């Protein structure tokens, strides 16, 4: 009986320690990210597109506050890349990449449309945004921390596989973009634009005849 009591006490202590350790692991302040590529109205070919990745968010896995990447001031451990779906190769083609301190401007970068741009003609395109925390707390020889707004200290975990739901250090999102043909000048307006030249030519011809 005494042995059973000792065994019971030992098992109780074991499970108490295990539960405590599990609880600490579950609330350890690792961060997760979720990409948000934004939404876009149709644009005319030749116009610029204002990209908007400010919906991309970061939070601690323990359930603390969520922050927009546009509210972060230190991007040392962050990177992002914008891409477009290529129907010919059936793959995503990166057209802009940012890492470290440049990430802030990359979230709201401007991209051209038309010849020489990622969007060369009218049609439906898909824009993608890959947002990453590039370091890991488990990287050999690294002790990485990230300071979030309000002075919160968080750590990137080792969950670097790609995710579409924001459950890891990498997130990807995409949306459709419609590019219309460049608007041509309407015929009545075109005639008005020619009117000053026609008046000048008529006056010149009148003067020539008088001479």
Tab-separated table of C-alpha atoms in Angstrom:
chain	number	residue	atom	x	y	z
A	1	UNK	CA	0.000	0.000	0.000
A	2	UNK	CA	2.808	2.389	0.892
A	3	UNK	CA	4.417	1.628	-2.470
A	4	UNK	CA	1.177	2.441	-4.292
A	5	UNK	CA	0.895	5.744	-2.424
A	6	UNK	CA	4.480	6.638	-3.353
A	7	UNK	CA	3.826	5.644	-6.964
A	8	UNK	CA	0.640	7.708	-7.013
A	9	UNK	CA	2.458	10.712	-5.555
A	10	UNK	CA	5.262	10.339	-8.105
A	11	UNK	CA	2.841	10.157	-11.040
A	12	UNK	CA	0.938	13.164	-9.725
A	13	UNK	CA	4.156	15.171	-9.499
A	14	UNK	CA	5.195	14.013	-12.972
A	15	UNK	CA	1.919	15.091	-14.561
A	16	UNK	CA	1.991	18.374	-12.656
A	17	UNK	CA	5.432	19.173	-14.043
A	18	UNK	CA	4.445	18.008	-17.513
A	19	UNK	CA	1.282	20.117	-17.493
A	20	UNK	CA	3.214	23.131	-16.289
A	21	UNK	CA	5.844	22.704	-18.989
A	22	UNK	CA	3.160	22.232	-21.663
A	23	UNK	CA	1.387	25.360	-20.482
A	24	UNK	CA	4.583	27.393	-20.766
A	25	UNK	CA	5.251	26.062	-24.255
A	26	UNK	CA	1.695	26.851	-25.359
A	27	UNK	CA	1.971	30.467	-24.257
A	28	UNK	CA	5.583	31.075	-25.260
A	29	UNK	CA	5.634	34.345	-27.192
A	30	UNK	CA	6.489	33.105	-30.678
A	31	UNK	CA	5.085	35.194	-33.523
A	32	UNK	CA	3.022	34.289	-36.564
A	33	UNK	CA	2.391	36.316	-39.699
A	34	UNK	CA	-0.512	36.524	-42.116
A	35	UNK	CA	-0.138	38.058	-45.564
A	36	UNK	CA	-2.764	40.420	-47.001
A	37	UNK	CA	-2.167	41.483	-50.612
A	38	UNK	CA	-4.924	44.128	-50.544
A	39	UNK	CA	-7.720	44.699	-53.070
A	40	UNK	CA	-7.589	46.743	-56.266
A	41	UNK	CA	-10.023	48.532	-58.548
A	42	UNK	CA	-9.563	48.145	-62.308
A	43	UNK	CA	-6.898	50.400	-63.825
A	44	UNK	CA	-6.258	51.532	-67.379
A	45	UNK	CA	-3.175	50.252	-69.169
A	46	UNK	CA	-0.379	52.765	-68.632
A	47	UNK	CA	-1.535	53.841	-65.192
A	48	UNK	CA	0.387	53.151	-61.984
A	49	UNK	CA	-0.777	50.713	-59.310
A	50	UNK	CA	-0.399	51.648	-55.649
A	51	UNK	CA	0.284	48.348	-53.895
A	52	UNK	CA	-1.146	47.962	-50.400
A	53	UNK	CA	0.275	45.306	-48.088
A	54	UNK	CA	-0.621	47.094	-44.852
A	55	UNK	CA	-3.231	44.465	-44.073
A	56	UNK	CA	-0.373	42.000	-43.520
A	57	UNK	CA	-0.305	41.280	-39.800
A	58	UNK	CA	1.860	39.842	-37.060
A	59	UNK	CA	0.902	38.533	-33.646
A	60	UNK	CA	2.200	36.268	-30.901
A	61	UNK	CA	0.972	32.695	-30.982
A	62	UNK	CA	-0.119	33.054	-27.360
A	63	UNK	CA	-2.990	35.271	-28.508
A	64	UNK	CA	-1.658	38.762	-27.809
A	65	UNK	CA	-2.492	41.844	-29.880
A	66	UNK	CA	-2.314	41.811	-33.670
A	67	UNK	CA	-0.294	44.495	-35.465
A	68	UNK	CA	-0.149	45.667	-39.050
A	69	UNK	CA	3.266	45.446	-40.688
A	70	UNK	CA	2.867	49.150	-41.492
A	71	UNK	CA	2.903	49.880	-37.733
A	72	UNK	CA	6.281	48.206	-37.214
A	73	UNK	CA	9.419	50.352	-37.146
A	74	UNK	CA	12.170	47.696	-37.083
A	75	UNK	CA	12.151	45.435	-40.148
A	76	UNK	CA	15.543	43.813	-39.615
A	77	UNK	CA	14.062	40.295	-39.512
A	78	UNK	CA	11.372	40.824	-42.163
A	79	UNK	CA	11.118	40.433	-45.930
A	80	UNK	CA	8.396	40.510	-48.552
A	81	UNK	CA	8.033	40.009	-52.285
A	82	UNK	CA	5.347	40.944	-54.804
A	83	UNK	CA	4.634	38.591	-57.682
A	84	UNK	CA	2.303	38.170	-60.635
A	85	UNK	CA	0.804	34.955	-62.004
A	86	UNK	CA	2.342	34.051	-65.349
A	87	UNK	CA	-0.165	32.171	-67.496
A	88	UNK	CA	2.551	31.035	-69.944
A	89	UNK	CA	4.759	29.332	-67.359
A	90	UNK	CA	1.898	28.574	-64.944
A	91	UNK	CA	3.874	30.027	-62.054
A	92	UNK	CA	4.359	33.137	-59.933
A	93	UNK	CA	6.970	35.614	-61.178
A	94	UNK	CA	8.461	38.007	-58.607
A	95	UNK	CA	8.586	41.629	-59.772
A	96	UNK	CA	9.616	43.381	-56.530
A	97	UNK	CA	11.442	42.200	-53.388
A	98	UNK	CA	12.229	44.007	-50.149
A	99	UNK	CA	14.114	42.984	-47.007
A	100	UNK	CA	15.277	44.627	-43.820
A	101	UNK	CA	14.739	48.376	-43.630
A	102	UNK	CA	13.290	48.565	-47.158
A	103	UNK	CA	10.249	46.482	-46.175
A	104	UNK	CA	8.391	49.563	-44.938
A	105	UNK	CA	8.428	51.210	-48.364
A	106	UNK	CA	7.807	47.873	-50.089
A	107	UNK	CA	4.441	47.509	-48.364
A	108	UNK	CA	3.114	50.509	-50.304
A	109	UNK	CA	5.296	50.374	-53.414
A	110	UNK	CA	4.134	51.695	-56.788
A	111	UNK	CA	4.320	49.530	-59.923
A	112	UNK	CA	3.825	50.600	-63.536
A	113	UNK	CA	1.614	48.996	-66.157
A	114	UNK	CA	2.285	48.875	-69.875
A	115	UNK	CA	5.322	48.042	-72.001
A	116	UNK	CA	8.337	46.960	-69.930
A	117	UNK	CA	6.278	46.381	-66.779
A	118	UNK	CA	4.956	43.175	-65.170
A	119	UNK	CA	1.563	44.080	-66.678
A	120	UNK	CA	2.191	44.514	-70.391
A	121	UNK	CA	-1.330	44.375	-71.807
A	122	UNK	CA	-4.965	44.592	-70.852
A	123	UNK	CA	-6.446	41.574	-69.114
A	124	UNK	CA	-6.945	39.863	-65.759
A	125	UNK	CA	-3.850	39.362	-63.608
A	126	UNK	CA	-3.263	37.870	-60.176
A	127	UNK	CA	-1.000	39.727	-57.746
A	128	UNK	CA	0.638	37.756	-54.924
A	129	UNK	CA	2.353	38.863	-51.714
A	130	UNK	CA	4.745	36.647	-49.756
A	131	UNK	CA	5.490	38.015	-46.264
A	132	UNK	CA	8.190	36.392	-44.134
A	133	UNK	CA	10.034	36.588	-40.859
A	134	UNK	CA	13.420	35.514	-42.182
A	135	UNK	CA	15.125	34.455	-38.953
A	136	UNK	CA	14.321	31.706	-36.505
A	137	UNK	CA	14.898	31.428	-32.780
A	138	UNK	CA	16.229	27.961	-33.576
A	139	UNK	CA	18.796	29.113	-36.151
A	140	UNK	CA	22.245	27.938	-35.135
A	141	UNK	CA	24.054	30.577	-33.117
A	142	UNK	CA	21.209	33.091	-33.248
A	143	UNK	CA	19.180	34.573	-30.432
A	144	UNK	CA	16.631	36.642	-32.340
A	145	UNK	CA	13.980	38.872	-30.824
A	146	UNK	CA	11.490	41.224	-32.450
A	147	UNK	CA	10.177	44.364	-30.778
A	148	UNK	CA	6.565	45.111	-31.636
A	149	UNK	CA	4.637	48.353	-31.009
A	150	UNK	CA	4.236	49.035	-27.324
A	151	UNK	CA	7.598	47.460	-26.535
A	152	UNK	CA	6.392	43.858	-26.754
A	153	UNK	CA	9.287	41.426	-27.235
A	154	UNK	CA	8.471	38.388	-29.355
A	155	UNK	CA	10.482	35.608	-30.985
A	156	UNK	CA	10.323	33.932	-34.410
A	157	UNK	CA	9.821	30.213	-33.990
A	158	UNK	CA	10.999	27.457	-36.277
A	159	UNK	CA	7.698	27.143	-38.169
A	160	UNK	CA	8.923	28.434	-41.519
A	161	UNK	CA	6.770	26.348	-43.857
A	162	UNK	CA	4.508	28.348	-46.176
A	163	UNK	CA	1.026	29.014	-44.857
A	164	UNK	CA	-2.138	30.541	-46.270
A	165	UNK	CA	-3.792	31.057	-42.899
A	166	UNK	CA	-1.117	32.882	-40.921
A	167	UNK	CA	-0.063	29.985	-38.708
A	168	UNK	CA	3.672	30.197	-39.425
A	169	UNK	CA	6.500	32.669	-40.023
A	170	UNK	CA	5.579	32.839	-43.722
A	171	UNK	CA	2.289	33.816	-45.309
A	172	UNK	CA	1.075	34.152	-48.900
A	173	UNK	CA	-2.004	35.890	-50.280
A	174	UNK	CA	-3.193	36.821	-53.763
A	175	UNK	CA	-5.984	38.707	-55.511
A	176	UNK	CA	-7.208	39.511	-59.018
A	177	UNK	CA	-6.383	42.761	-60.827
A	178	UNK	CA	-8.212	43.923	-63.979
A	179	UNK	CA	-6.310	46.114	-66.429
A	180	UNK	CA	-8.417	47.774	-69.122
A	181	UNK	CA	-7.292	49.097	-72.509
A	182	UNK	CA	-6.010	52.662	-72.347
A	183	UNK	CA	-8.918	55.041	-72.921
A	184	UNK	CA	-8.832	56.547	-76.415
A	185	UNK	CA	-9.719	60.218	-77.014
A	186	UNK	CA	-13.409	60.485	-78.013
A	187	UNK	CA	-13.971	61.816	-81.554
A	188	UNK	CA	-15.817	65.034	-80.541
A	189	UNK	CA	-13.070	65.847	-78.036
A	190	UNK	CA	-10.447	65.022	-80.647
A	191	UNK	CA	-12.022	67.531	-83.008
A	192	UNK	CA	-11.939	70.202	-80.296
A	193	UNK	CA	-8.247	69.578	-79.790
A	194	UNK	CA	-7.680	70.192	-83.510
A	195	UNK	CA	-9.772	73.362	-83.609
A	196	UNK	CA	-7.002	75.875	-82.651
A	197	UNK	CA	-4.800	74.513	-85.433
A	198	UNK	CA	-7.614	74.746	-87.982
A	199	UNK	CA	-8.341	78.345	-86.983
A	200	UNK	CA	-4.651	79.247	-87.325
A	201	UNK	CA	-4.463	77.674	-90.789
A	202	UNK	CA	-7.648	79.481	-91.917
A	203	UNK	CA	-6.326	82.869	-90.762
A	204	UNK	CA	-2.979	82.235	-92.429
A	205	UNK	CA	-4.692	81.348	-95.709
A	206	UNK	CA	-6.849	84.499	-95.506
A	207	UNK	CA	-3.778	86.692	-94.978
A	208	UNK	CA	-2.002	85.044	-97.873
A	209	UNK	CA	-4.906	85.763	-100.209
A	210	UNK	CA	-5.084	89.410	-99.119
A	211	UNK	CA	-1.370	89.764	-99.782
